[in-house]
Short mmCIF file of C-alpha atoms and ligand atoms in Angstrom, two decimals:
data_model
loop_
_atom_site.label_atom_id
_atom_site.label_comp_id
_atom_site.label_asym_id
_atom_site.label_seq_id
_atom_site.Cartn_x
_atom_site.Cartn_y
_atom_site.Cartn_z
CA UNK A 573 -28.84 9.10 2.14
CA UNK A 574 -26.74 9.06 5.27
CA UNK A 575 -23.52 9.01 3.36
CA UNK A 576 -24.62 11.93 1.28
CA UNK A 577 -25.33 14.06 4.32
CA UNK A 578 -22.03 12.97 5.81
CA UNK A 579 -20.12 13.94 2.70
CA UNK A 580 -21.69 17.36 2.62
CA UNK A 581 -20.91 18.07 6.24
CA UNK A 582 -17.43 16.69 5.90
CA UNK A 583 -16.71 18.86 2.90
CA UNK A 584 -17.29 21.92 5.01
CA UNK A 585 -14.96 20.71 7.74
CA UNK A 586 -11.72 22.62 8.10
CA UNK A 587 -8.77 20.88 6.47
CA UNK A 588 -6.00 19.92 8.88
CA UNK A 589 -3.20 22.34 8.19
CA UNK A 590 0.01 22.76 10.12
CA UNK A 591 -1.62 25.63 11.99
CA UNK A 592 -4.75 23.60 12.58
CA UNK A 593 -2.95 20.70 14.21
CA UNK A 594 -3.50 21.81 17.78
CA UNK A 595 -7.20 22.31 17.18
CA UNK A 596 -7.34 18.92 15.49
CA UNK A 597 -5.56 17.23 18.38
CA UNK A 598 -8.05 18.84 20.72
CA UNK A 599 -10.73 16.79 19.00
CA UNK A 600 -9.02 13.71 20.37
CA UNK A 601 -10.28 12.41 23.69
CA UNK A 602 -6.76 11.27 24.55
CA UNK A 603 -4.99 13.04 27.36
CA UNK A 604 -2.45 15.40 25.91
CA UNK A 605 0.75 14.78 27.80
CA UNK A 606 4.48 15.19 27.54
CA UNK A 607 6.12 12.04 26.20
CA UNK A 608 9.09 10.75 28.20
CA UNK A 609 12.22 12.57 27.17
CA UNK A 610 10.41 15.35 25.31
CA UNK A 611 9.30 18.73 26.49
CA UNK A 612 6.49 19.11 23.96
CA UNK A 613 2.97 17.83 24.45
CA UNK A 614 2.11 14.76 22.44
CA UNK A 615 -0.58 12.26 21.60
CA UNK A 616 0.29 8.73 22.60
CA UNK A 617 -0.51 5.30 21.16
CA UNK A 618 -1.50 2.00 22.77
CA UNK A 619 1.42 0.10 24.34
CA UNK A 620 1.33 -2.73 21.81
CA UNK A 621 1.02 -0.46 18.76
CA UNK A 622 3.22 -1.86 15.97
CA UNK A 623 5.54 0.63 14.27
CA UNK A 624 7.25 -0.22 11.02
CA UNK A 625 7.92 0.55 7.41
CA UNK A 626 6.95 -0.86 4.00
CA UNK A 627 8.78 -1.38 0.71
CA UNK A 628 8.28 -3.48 -2.40
CA UNK A 629 10.59 -5.76 -4.36
CA UNK A 630 10.72 -4.15 -7.81
CA UNK A 631 11.01 -0.68 -6.32
CA UNK A 632 14.17 -1.41 -4.29
CA UNK A 633 15.84 -4.75 -5.06
CA UNK A 634 17.60 -4.33 -8.42
CA UNK A 635 19.62 -7.44 -9.38
CA UNK A 636 16.96 -8.22 -11.95
CA UNK A 637 18.98 -10.86 -13.77
CA UNK A 638 20.78 -12.37 -10.81
CA UNK A 639 20.51 -15.83 -9.27
CA UNK A 640 17.94 -17.07 -11.72
CA UNK A 641 15.37 -14.26 -11.53
CA UNK A 642 13.34 -13.99 -14.74
CA UNK A 643 11.72 -10.79 -16.06
CA UNK A 644 8.53 -9.42 -14.57
CA UNK A 645 5.94 -7.28 -16.31
CA UNK A 646 7.63 -4.24 -14.79
CA UNK A 647 10.97 -5.13 -16.43
CA UNK A 648 9.22 -5.34 -19.78
CA UNK A 649 7.23 -2.17 -19.19
CA UNK A 650 10.10 -0.04 -17.89
CA UNK A 651 12.23 -1.08 -20.85
CA UNK A 652 9.52 -0.03 -23.31
CA UNK A 653 10.19 3.38 -24.78
CA UNK A 654 8.33 6.29 -23.20
CA UNK A 655 6.62 4.40 -20.40
CA UNK A 656 8.63 5.73 -17.44
CA UNK A 657 9.81 9.27 -16.66
CA UNK A 658 13.44 9.77 -17.78
CA UNK A 659 13.50 6.22 -19.14
CA UNK A 660 14.22 4.92 -15.62
CA UNK A 661 14.07 1.19 -14.87
CA UNK A 662 14.29 -1.01 -11.78
CA UNK A 663 17.47 -2.73 -13.05
CA UNK A 664 19.49 -1.41 -10.12
CA UNK A 665 16.80 0.33 -8.04
CA UNK A 666 18.31 0.73 -4.53
CA UNK A 667 20.51 -2.34 -4.89
CA UNK A 668 18.73 -3.69 -1.84
CA UNK A 669 19.39 -7.25 -3.05
CA UNK A 670 23.03 -6.70 -2.07
CA UNK A 671 22.58 -4.07 0.63
CA UNK A 672 19.69 -5.56 2.57
CA UNK A 673 21.74 -5.94 5.77
CA UNK A 674 22.51 -2.22 5.80
CA UNK A 675 18.83 -1.47 5.18
CA UNK A 676 17.72 -3.72 8.02
CA UNK A 677 20.24 -1.88 10.22
CA UNK A 678 18.59 1.40 9.30
CA UNK A 679 15.23 0.00 10.39
CA UNK A 680 16.68 -1.35 13.63
CA UNK A 681 18.39 1.95 14.47
CA UNK A 682 15.04 3.71 14.15
CA UNK A 683 13.49 1.16 16.51
CA UNK A 684 11.12 -0.27 13.92
CA UNK A 685 9.32 -3.43 14.98
CA UNK A 686 7.83 -4.61 11.68
CA UNK A 687 8.88 -4.62 8.04
CA UNK A 688 6.49 -5.23 5.19
CA UNK A 689 8.46 -6.18 2.08
CA UNK A 690 7.33 -8.05 -0.99
CA UNK A 691 8.53 -11.29 -2.51
CA UNK A 692 9.37 -11.09 -6.22
CA UNK A 693 7.38 -13.92 -7.80
CA UNK A 694 9.83 -14.14 -10.77
CA UNK A 695 12.74 -14.68 -8.37
CA UNK A 696 11.01 -17.57 -6.67
CA UNK A 697 9.23 -19.14 -9.66
CA UNK A 698 10.84 -17.66 -12.75
CA UNK A 699 8.22 -19.10 -15.10
CA UNK A 700 5.40 -18.24 -12.68
CA UNK A 701 4.44 -21.89 -12.24
CA UNK A 702 6.36 -25.12 -11.78
CA UNK A 703 10.00 -25.17 -10.74
CA UNK A 704 10.99 -23.22 -7.64
CA UNK A 705 14.27 -21.30 -7.86
CA UNK A 706 15.99 -22.10 -4.56
CA UNK A 707 18.46 -19.21 -4.92
CA UNK A 708 15.58 -16.76 -5.16
CA UNK A 709 14.07 -18.05 -1.95
CA UNK A 710 17.52 -18.01 -0.32
CA UNK A 711 17.51 -14.23 -0.57
CA UNK A 712 14.25 -13.89 1.37
CA UNK A 713 15.51 -16.48 3.81
CA UNK A 714 18.58 -14.37 4.56
CA UNK A 715 16.45 -11.24 4.81
CA UNK A 716 14.01 -12.92 7.22
CA UNK A 717 16.81 -14.14 9.47
CA UNK A 718 18.49 -10.73 9.47
CA UNK A 719 15.22 -9.07 10.47
CA UNK A 720 14.53 -11.53 13.27
CA UNK A 721 18.05 -11.15 14.60
CA UNK A 722 17.29 -7.43 15.02
CA UNK A 723 13.90 -8.01 16.62
CA UNK A 724 11.90 -6.91 13.57
CA UNK A 725 8.79 -8.87 12.53
CA UNK A 726 8.90 -9.85 8.85
CA UNK A 727 5.63 -9.10 7.02
CA UNK A 728 6.14 -10.61 3.56
CA UNK A 729 3.66 -9.59 0.88
CA UNK A 730 3.25 -12.18 -1.87
CA UNK A 731 2.46 -9.81 -4.70
CA UNK A 732 3.42 -6.17 -5.09
CA UNK A 733 2.96 -5.84 -8.84
CA UNK A 734 5.99 -7.64 -10.38
CA UNK A 735 4.13 -10.50 -12.07
CA UNK A 736 6.37 -12.95 -13.98
CA UNK A 737 6.33 -11.97 -17.65
CA UNK A 738 5.87 -15.66 -18.46
CA UNK A 739 2.46 -15.49 -16.78
CA UNK A 740 1.55 -12.26 -18.54
CA UNK A 741 2.22 -14.10 -21.78
CA UNK A 742 -0.54 -16.48 -20.71
CA UNK A 743 -2.98 -13.64 -19.96
CA UNK A 744 -1.80 -12.73 -16.45
CA UNK A 745 -4.59 -11.38 -14.26
CA UNK A 746 -7.08 -11.56 -17.11
CA UNK A 747 -6.78 -15.37 -17.07
CA UNK A 748 -8.88 -17.09 -14.43
CA UNK A 749 -6.27 -19.85 -14.06
CA UNK A 750 -4.11 -17.39 -12.17
CA UNK A 751 -6.03 -18.25 -8.98
CA UNK A 752 -4.31 -21.65 -9.03
CA UNK A 753 -0.93 -20.29 -10.15
CA UNK A 754 -0.89 -17.76 -7.33
CA UNK A 755 -1.91 -20.34 -4.74
CA UNK A 756 0.87 -22.75 -5.75
CA UNK A 757 3.38 -19.93 -5.54
CA UNK A 758 2.01 -18.81 -2.14
CA UNK A 759 2.33 -22.35 -0.80
CA UNK A 760 5.93 -22.63 -2.04
CA UNK A 761 6.99 -19.38 -0.36
CA UNK A 762 5.22 -20.00 2.94
CA UNK A 763 6.60 -23.56 3.06
CA UNK A 764 10.10 -22.09 3.11
CA UNK A 765 9.68 -18.97 5.26
CA UNK A 766 6.56 -19.74 7.28
CA UNK A 767 8.47 -21.30 10.17
CA UNK A 768 9.76 -17.78 10.93
CA UNK A 769 7.49 -15.28 9.16
CA UNK A 770 4.09 -15.29 10.85
CA UNK A 771 2.34 -12.40 9.12
CA UNK A 772 1.46 -12.93 5.48
CA UNK A 773 0.02 -10.36 3.10
CA UNK A 774 -1.61 -11.82 -0.02
CA UNK A 775 -1.79 -8.84 -2.39
CA UNK A 776 -0.89 -5.17 -2.48
CA UNK A 777 -3.61 -2.87 -3.83
CA UNK A 778 -5.45 -5.11 -6.29
CA UNK A 779 -7.71 -2.28 -7.47
CA UNK A 780 -4.68 -0.17 -8.42
CA UNK A 781 -3.13 -3.05 -10.37
CA UNK A 782 -6.44 -3.44 -12.18
CA UNK A 783 -7.15 0.25 -12.84
CA UNK A 784 -3.71 1.50 -13.84
CA UNK A 785 -2.29 -1.74 -15.22
CA UNK A 786 -5.35 -3.11 -17.01
CA UNK A 787 -7.73 -0.16 -17.39
CA UNK A 788 -5.91 3.07 -18.17
CA UNK A 789 -2.57 1.48 -19.08
CA UNK A 790 -0.15 3.80 -17.25
CA UNK A 791 1.30 0.89 -15.25
CA UNK A 792 2.51 -2.56 -16.31
CA UNK A 793 1.38 -4.53 -18.20
CA UNK A 794 -0.11 -1.47 -19.93
CA UNK A 795 -3.48 -2.93 -20.91
CA UNK A 796 -6.54 -0.74 -21.35
CA UNK A 797 -10.31 -1.12 -21.21
CA UNK A 798 -13.13 -1.56 -18.75
CA UNK A 799 -13.52 -5.30 -19.27
CA UNK A 800 -9.82 -6.14 -18.74
CA UNK A 801 -9.84 -3.89 -15.68
CA UNK A 802 -12.79 -5.70 -14.11
CA UNK A 803 -11.36 -9.10 -14.98
CA UNK A 804 -8.09 -8.15 -13.29
CA UNK A 805 -9.95 -7.07 -10.15
CA UNK A 806 -12.04 -10.22 -10.04
CA UNK A 807 -9.19 -12.63 -10.69
CA UNK A 808 -7.02 -10.98 -8.05
CA UNK A 809 -9.90 -11.31 -5.57
CA UNK A 810 -10.29 -14.93 -6.56
CA UNK A 811 -6.55 -15.67 -6.34
CA UNK A 812 -6.47 -14.03 -2.92
CA UNK A 813 -9.42 -16.07 -1.64
CA UNK A 814 -8.04 -19.32 -3.02
CA UNK A 815 -4.62 -18.69 -1.50
CA UNK A 816 -6.10 -17.63 1.85
CA UNK A 817 -8.04 -20.89 2.08
CA UNK A 818 -5.02 -22.99 1.07
CA UNK A 819 -2.67 -21.24 3.51
CA UNK A 820 -5.19 -21.49 6.32
CA UNK A 821 -5.25 -25.22 5.72
CA UNK A 822 -1.46 -25.51 5.47
CA UNK A 823 -0.59 -23.28 8.43
CA UNK A 824 -3.58 -23.51 10.73
CA UNK A 825 -3.46 -20.77 13.34
CA UNK A 826 0.32 -20.42 13.10
CA UNK A 827 0.00 -17.60 10.63
CA UNK A 828 -1.75 -14.28 10.63
CA UNK A 829 -3.17 -13.98 7.13
CA UNK A 830 -4.35 -10.77 5.55
CA UNK A 831 -4.20 -8.53 2.53
CA UNK A 832 -3.54 -4.89 1.68
CA UNK A 833 -5.99 -2.58 -0.05
CA UNK A 834 -5.64 0.98 -1.26
CA UNK A 835 -8.59 2.76 0.37
CA UNK A 836 -9.11 6.42 -0.45
CA UNK A 837 -12.48 8.10 0.16
CA UNK A 838 -14.13 9.28 -3.06
CA UNK A 839 -15.76 12.71 -2.81
CA UNK A 840 -17.76 14.74 -5.31
CA UNK A 841 -15.71 17.68 -6.61
CA UNK A 842 -16.89 20.87 -4.91
CA UNK A 843 -19.48 18.91 -2.92
CA UNK A 844 -21.80 19.34 -5.90
CA UNK A 845 -24.86 17.13 -6.27
CA UNK A 846 -24.07 16.80 -9.97
CA UNK A 847 -20.73 15.19 -9.12
CA UNK A 848 -22.14 12.86 -6.51
CA UNK A 849 -22.98 9.89 -8.80
CA UNK A 850 -19.44 10.01 -10.23
CA UNK A 851 -17.96 9.87 -6.73
CA UNK A 852 -20.12 6.87 -5.87
CA UNK A 853 -19.15 5.03 -9.04
CA UNK A 854 -15.44 5.64 -8.48
CA UNK A 855 -15.81 4.55 -4.86
CA UNK A 856 -17.35 1.29 -6.11
CA UNK A 857 -14.48 0.70 -8.55
CA UNK A 858 -11.54 1.71 -6.37
CA UNK A 859 -12.64 0.78 -2.85
CA UNK A 860 -15.66 -1.50 -2.79
CA UNK A 861 -14.80 -3.87 -5.63
CA UNK A 862 -12.18 -5.44 -3.35
CA UNK A 863 -13.65 -4.71 0.10
CA UNK A 864 -17.19 -6.00 -0.51
CA UNK A 865 -16.39 -9.41 -2.04
CA UNK A 866 -13.80 -10.07 0.68
CA UNK A 867 -15.77 -8.93 3.73
CA UNK A 868 -19.38 -9.26 2.62
CA UNK A 869 -19.29 -11.89 -0.11
CA UNK A 870 -21.00 -9.60 -2.62
CA UNK A 871 -20.14 -7.21 -5.42
CA UNK A 872 -20.74 -3.49 -5.04
CA UNK A 873 -24.23 -2.76 -6.32
CA UNK A 874 -23.12 -0.34 -9.03
CA UNK A 875 -20.87 -2.98 -10.61
CA UNK A 876 -22.96 -6.06 -9.96
CA UNK A 877 -23.99 -6.53 -13.57
CA UNK A 878 -20.41 -6.08 -14.80
CA UNK A 879 -18.97 -8.64 -12.40
CA UNK A 880 -21.83 -11.06 -13.07
CA UNK A 881 -20.58 -11.37 -16.66
CA UNK A 882 -17.12 -12.42 -15.45
CA UNK A 883 -17.74 -14.42 -12.27
CA UNK A 884 -18.75 -18.06 -11.89
CA UNK A 885 -21.49 -18.99 -9.41
CA UNK A 886 -19.32 -19.97 -6.43
CA UNK A 887 -16.64 -17.31 -6.87
CA UNK A 888 -17.98 -15.00 -4.18
CA UNK A 889 -17.94 -17.81 -1.65
CA UNK A 890 -14.31 -18.50 -2.55
CA UNK A 891 -13.38 -14.83 -2.17
CA UNK A 892 -15.28 -14.26 1.10
CA UNK A 893 -12.54 -15.70 3.38
CA UNK A 894 -11.83 -14.64 6.95
CA UNK A 895 -8.71 -12.50 7.35
CA UNK A 896 -6.73 -11.92 10.54
CA UNK A 897 -5.98 -8.34 9.58
CA UNK A 898 -6.52 -5.81 6.84
CA UNK A 899 -3.68 -3.57 5.63
CA UNK A 900 -4.79 -0.12 4.52
CA UNK A 901 -2.71 2.05 2.22
CA UNK A 902 -3.90 5.63 2.50
CA UNK A 903 -2.53 8.74 0.78
CA UNK A 904 -5.40 11.17 0.09
CA UNK A 905 -9.02 11.44 -0.97
CA UNK A 906 -10.07 11.16 -4.60
CA UNK A 907 -12.20 14.06 -5.86
CA UNK A 908 -14.45 12.88 -8.66
CA UNK A 909 -16.64 14.37 -11.34
CA UNK A 910 -18.31 13.05 -14.50
CA UNK A 911 -15.93 12.44 -17.40
CA UNK A 912 -17.23 10.79 -20.52
CA UNK A 913 -13.70 9.70 -21.49
CA UNK A 914 -13.18 7.94 -18.13
CA UNK A 915 -13.33 4.13 -18.02
CA UNK A 916 -16.33 4.30 -15.70
CA UNK A 917 -17.60 7.72 -16.79
CA UNK A 918 -15.72 9.49 -14.00
CA UNK A 919 -12.53 11.50 -13.67
CA UNK A 920 -10.33 13.28 -11.15
CA UNK A 921 -10.99 16.92 -10.24
CA UNK A 922 -9.63 19.33 -7.66
CA UNK A 923 -9.60 19.03 -3.91
CA UNK A 924 -11.30 21.86 -1.96
CA UNK A 925 -9.55 25.25 -2.25
CA UNK A 926 -6.68 25.72 0.11
CA UNK A 927 -5.88 22.01 0.50
CA UNK A 928 -2.13 21.46 0.87
CA UNK A 929 -0.46 19.35 -1.86
CA UNK A 930 2.52 17.00 -1.93
CA UNK A 931 5.22 17.10 -4.61
CA UNK A 932 3.08 14.81 -6.75
CA UNK A 933 0.19 17.22 -6.34
CA UNK A 934 -1.72 14.78 -4.18
CA UNK A 935 -3.96 16.59 -1.69
CA UNK A 936 -2.92 16.32 1.95
CA UNK A 937 -6.09 15.19 3.76
CA UNK A 938 -5.29 13.42 7.04
CA UNK A 939 -8.94 13.31 8.10
CA UNK A 940 -9.56 11.07 5.06
CA UNK A 941 -7.65 8.38 6.94
CA UNK A 942 -10.05 8.69 9.88
CA UNK A 943 -12.93 8.52 7.42
CA UNK A 944 -11.68 5.20 6.03
CA UNK A 945 -11.03 3.76 9.48
CA UNK A 946 -14.52 4.76 10.62
CA UNK A 947 -16.03 3.04 7.56
CA UNK A 948 -14.18 -0.17 8.38
CA UNK A 949 -15.41 0.09 11.95
CA UNK A 950 -19.03 0.80 11.08
CA UNK A 951 -19.59 -1.18 7.91
CA UNK A 952 -17.00 -3.96 7.77
CA UNK A 953 -17.07 -5.39 11.28
CA UNK A 954 -14.13 -3.42 12.71
CA UNK A 955 -11.39 -5.90 11.66
CA UNK A 956 -7.85 -5.54 13.03
CA UNK A 957 -6.30 -2.91 10.75
CA UNK A 958 -2.73 -1.86 10.10
CA UNK A 959 -1.93 1.22 8.06
CA UNK A 960 0.54 -0.47 5.72
CA UNK A 961 1.38 2.58 3.61
CA UNK A 962 1.21 6.29 4.22
CA UNK A 963 3.76 8.88 3.22
CA UNK A 964 4.51 11.64 0.78
CA UNK A 965 6.71 12.70 -2.08
CA UNK A 966 8.41 16.09 -1.74
CA UNK A 967 11.26 17.61 -3.75
CA UNK A 968 13.58 17.30 -0.72
CA UNK A 969 16.20 20.00 -0.53
CA UNK A 970 19.47 19.55 1.33
CA UNK A 971 19.51 21.81 4.39
CA UNK A 972 22.38 23.61 6.13
CA UNK A 973 23.11 20.39 8.02
CA UNK A 974 24.12 18.74 4.73
CA UNK A 975 21.18 16.38 4.70
CA UNK A 976 17.53 16.52 3.70
CA UNK A 977 15.56 18.63 6.18
CA UNK A 978 12.12 17.43 5.11
CA UNK A 979 9.85 19.43 7.37
CA UNK A 980 6.96 18.99 4.92
CA UNK A 981 7.18 15.18 5.11
CA UNK A 982 7.33 15.36 8.91
CA UNK A 983 4.18 17.52 8.92
CA UNK A 984 2.46 15.02 6.60
CA UNK A 985 3.34 12.04 8.79
CA UNK A 986 2.51 13.88 12.00
CA UNK A 987 -0.94 14.94 10.82
CA UNK A 988 -1.79 11.43 9.60
CA UNK A 989 -0.60 9.89 12.85
CA UNK A 990 -2.75 12.33 14.80
CA UNK A 991 -5.69 11.29 12.66
CA UNK A 992 -4.85 7.65 13.39
CA UNK A 993 -4.71 8.34 17.15
CA UNK A 994 -8.09 10.05 16.99
CA UNK A 995 -9.56 7.00 15.21
CA UNK A 996 -8.20 4.68 17.90
CA UNK A 997 -9.89 6.90 20.49
CA UNK A 998 -13.11 6.50 18.60
CA UNK A 999 -12.93 2.73 18.77
CA UNK A 1000 -11.26 1.81 15.48
CA UNK A 1001 -9.30 -1.41 15.69
CA UNK A 1002 -6.05 0.11 14.42
CA UNK A 1003 -3.08 -1.96 15.57
CA UNK A 1004 -0.09 -0.51 13.80
CA UNK A 1005 1.42 1.83 11.23
CA UNK A 1006 4.04 1.22 8.56
CA UNK A 1007 5.33 4.31 6.83
CA UNK A 1008 5.83 4.40 3.08
CA UNK A 1009 8.77 4.14 2.75
CA UNK A 1010 12.29 3.41 3.97
CA UNK A 1011 14.27 4.47 0.90
CA UNK A 1012 13.82 6.85 -2.02
CA UNK A 1013 13.09 4.33 -4.76
CA UNK A 1014 11.64 3.50 -8.18
CA UNK A 1015 8.23 5.20 -8.05
CA UNK A 1016 6.66 3.21 -10.94
CA UNK A 1017 5.87 5.36 -13.99
CA UNK A 1018 7.45 8.35 -12.22
CA UNK A 1019 10.85 6.65 -11.98
CA UNK A 1020 13.37 8.04 -9.50
CA UNK A 1021 12.24 11.65 -9.69
CA UNK A 1022 9.83 11.11 -6.79
CA UNK A 1023 11.02 10.79 -3.23
CA UNK A 1024 8.94 9.03 -0.62
CA UNK A 1025 11.82 7.78 1.54
CA UNK A 1026 12.76 8.48 5.14
CA UNK A 1027 16.26 7.81 3.84
CA UNK A 1028 17.82 9.44 0.78
CA UNK A 1029 19.63 7.22 -1.71
CA UNK A 1030 22.43 8.67 -3.83
CA UNK A 1031 21.69 7.33 -7.33
CA UNK A 1032 25.39 7.13 -8.22
CA UNK A 1033 26.97 5.72 -5.09
CA UNK A 1034 23.85 4.12 -3.55
CA UNK A 1035 24.89 5.74 -0.25
CA UNK A 1036 22.01 5.94 2.21
CA UNK A 1037 21.56 9.17 4.19
CA UNK A 1038 18.74 9.40 6.74
CA UNK A 1039 16.57 12.49 6.36
CA UNK A 1040 15.23 14.60 9.25
CA UNK A 1041 11.98 12.61 8.93
CA UNK A 1042 13.87 9.40 9.75
CA UNK A 1043 15.03 10.85 13.09
CA UNK A 1044 11.58 12.25 13.72
CA UNK A 1045 9.93 8.87 13.07
CA UNK A 1046 12.51 7.17 15.31
CA UNK A 1047 11.58 9.53 18.14
CA UNK A 1048 7.87 8.81 17.59
CA UNK A 1049 8.61 5.09 17.91
CA UNK A 1050 10.81 5.60 20.96
CA UNK A 1051 8.16 7.66 22.76
CA UNK A 1052 5.20 5.76 21.32
CA UNK A 1053 3.75 9.22 20.84
CA UNK A 1054 3.49 11.98 18.25
CA UNK A 1055 4.77 15.38 19.32
CA UNK A 1056 2.27 18.13 18.58
CA UNK A 1057 4.90 20.74 17.83
C1 GCO B 1160 1.20 2.25 -4.19
C2 GCO B 1160 2.28 1.29 -3.98
C3 GCO B 1160 3.60 1.89 -3.65
C4 GCO B 1160 3.85 3.29 -4.12
C5 GCO B 1160 3.36 4.29 -3.13
C6 GCO B 1160 3.55 5.73 -3.56
O1 GCO B 1160 0.43 2.50 -3.29
O2 GCO B 1160 1.09 2.78 -5.28
O3 GCO B 1160 1.93 0.39 -3.01
O4 GCO B 1160 4.42 0.97 -4.27
O5 GCO B 1160 5.17 3.52 -4.37
O6 GCO B 1160 2.00 4.11 -2.93
O7 GCO B 1160 2.87 5.98 -4.74
#
């Protein structure tokens, strides 16, 4: 009942618009002060707040056939006709495999202190199991050393969607054996890099992999259906729990172990009672089906019967492992209504009238981030949290200065950081923020037509040009504060 009342009240709350920022900041109990070196008032962050950026292997690396890397499901998918906008593929991506030193320089110049990147499983274990490809690991070894030399903490993520095709051919995430395959791979990677990399992320957004990749089919491997979707969620949870336990044993307290979830509040379209059950169901699928098994050792009530068909008796105990941190990827709320065609009887509808939108038409709802952080505080034991992705696609026009003057992206980041600061004031255990993302890159089924980067990448020359948002983010890091103007 409480949630229902909360949703209704929240729906009436004023959206945070550029004009509303000052009023929003006034909600914060933090003293509003001028940051050193700036004339404008700002909201500051705790001294040890960790600033960084996130990327993922398939979206930036390229070099898909180099040094022994085998195909991933995303190579197969992007090379299948009609799957990706403009027929784009990750074959070259941002050529980060060869230009990583330049990219690390860009991070260092902006003062970033942490970098979450992902390890491409098919580079390290081309067949998914068995033989380790030393040359593949060499790349991440070089990257790790380059980061450390610049004072940037490496935050490797073991799986950001590029599953070896060889494993997909054996059922991929629909095969329960993947819990063991993933754990062996995790042990191989940490054995090589774990003397230097201390923060380890198990998975990136398991519910998204399950829903889009195994439910609706718009992402690799392009499977559809409710049962495959739920199996993919459950087996990712299981793989994560199994790997967490194995790494804890192998590394003791030397490593900080965690995972990354996509958490987006699910609201009933228009605040209507008739849409409320749909919003709860979608919340169970998207958010709780990963959160609840991990933190509470149970399935969300609305999906209990479904998961009971798939799970074995001790699975929940295996999944319910302690984590040292939780990474939260937040972009916007999800506005739900009944839809008989939907996998779970639900579908997306519109955000409240007047809500700003990004280039991808995603609603801009910074207070949704505070909502998620408050939930983690109140219902999940207030674990240490890092925002591991947050950012926006915009068309990005070149300004008079000859570079991208992305005021809209700056406003997006600013408003979300103000929401984050407010949550810290309210007692949320938020320890850091990693923007999505460093470079314009391969945005999955949308190809290269979407731009989330702080740095523009010329698709012909691969030249990197920092956008205005890059300088803005650098100044936030330098001042440890967000300017309100
Ligand atoms: C995700 C992925 C990223 C995306 C980003 C923008 O959240 O979907 O982690 O790889 O590129 O979120 O859509």
